[in-house]
Amino acid sequence: MATYVLIPPAGSGPWYWHLLAAQLRERGHDVVAVDLPCADESAGLAEYTDAAVRAVGDRTDLVVVAQSFGAFTGPLVCDRVHADLLVLLTPMVPCPGESPGEWWSGTGYAQARRIQAEREGWTPEQDEDPNVVFFHELPPRLVEEATANARDQSGTPFEKPWPLAAWPDVPTRALLCRGDRFFPVDFLRKLVSDRLGITPDEMDGGHPVALSRPRELAVRLEEIRREVCEVARPTPDRRR
């Protein structure tokens, strides 16, 4: 049995993971859906990390899954607790000395989104519509629930540089979604390769994949966990 530690995207809480958590528990695993203080204007990445470490407690056999903006917190958690695996899901891959606020321009994100919008034929209005960008795979009932459970996101954790000088000593994988309309998959492929020196895993689905495809996501996470944790393999070369 593993303990899956789930770190949510920006403006999200434990509810975001509830469908995936059920799938993982059905497979016999413990699940910690971390409740980050995302609406707290005084809380930065240090406080996010503290919240996650407290939630983990004395659990072992940790698989940390960090999605989107959560990828800035996931490695910080792994720097303080012993984790067997870190999975970055549709991630904002951090770089030492770069703040989350600088990430957008530093990675060329805006250009990647423009290229995607032109390729898909979206109007500017559609490119800003959450029903087009985020919720296109979700049924109306789940869109309503997701909207009701959304949280305010403070800008505080975006202000300061990511504090680690190097990637923590933890086996790291990235899992991308080919139908992601928020972080274009070709953009993330290059980012993961450039910043982590690894080839990402991929699956179908859009950005909120834990809601749209929880069973498929659980299967992919289990495949990655078995490959890394149950079969001895060299740790990927994580270039910084």
Tab-separated table of C-alpha atoms in Angstrom, residues 8-13 36 38 48 67-70 92 151-154 158 207:
chain	number	residue	atom	x	y	z
A	8	PRO	CA	-4.019	20.710	-5.887
A	9	PRO	CA	-3.829	23.337	-8.633
A	10	ALA	CA	-4.247	27.048	-7.896
A	11	GLY	CA	-7.570	28.078	-6.409
A	12	SER	CA	-8.495	24.506	-5.510
A	13	GLY	CA	-8.923	22.459	-2.361
A	36	LEU	CA	-3.532	24.544	1.075
A	38	CYS	CA	-4.640	29.407	-1.050
A	48	TYR	CA	1.909	25.815	1.542
A	67	GLN	CA	-0.768	19.415	-10.378
A	68	SER	CA	-0.291	22.645	-12.293
A	69	PHE	CA	0.735	25.412	-9.837
A	70	GLY	CA	1.012	22.660	-7.216
A	92	MET	CA	4.238	24.494	-13.948
A	151	ARG	CA	-11.468	28.976	-4.037
A	152	ASP	CA	-9.905	32.393	-4.166
A	153	GLN	CA	-6.224	32.265	-4.988
A	154	SER	CA	-3.915	34.740	-3.279
A	158	PHE	CA	3.621	34.018	-6.904
A	207	HIS	CA	-6.435	20.175	-17.627
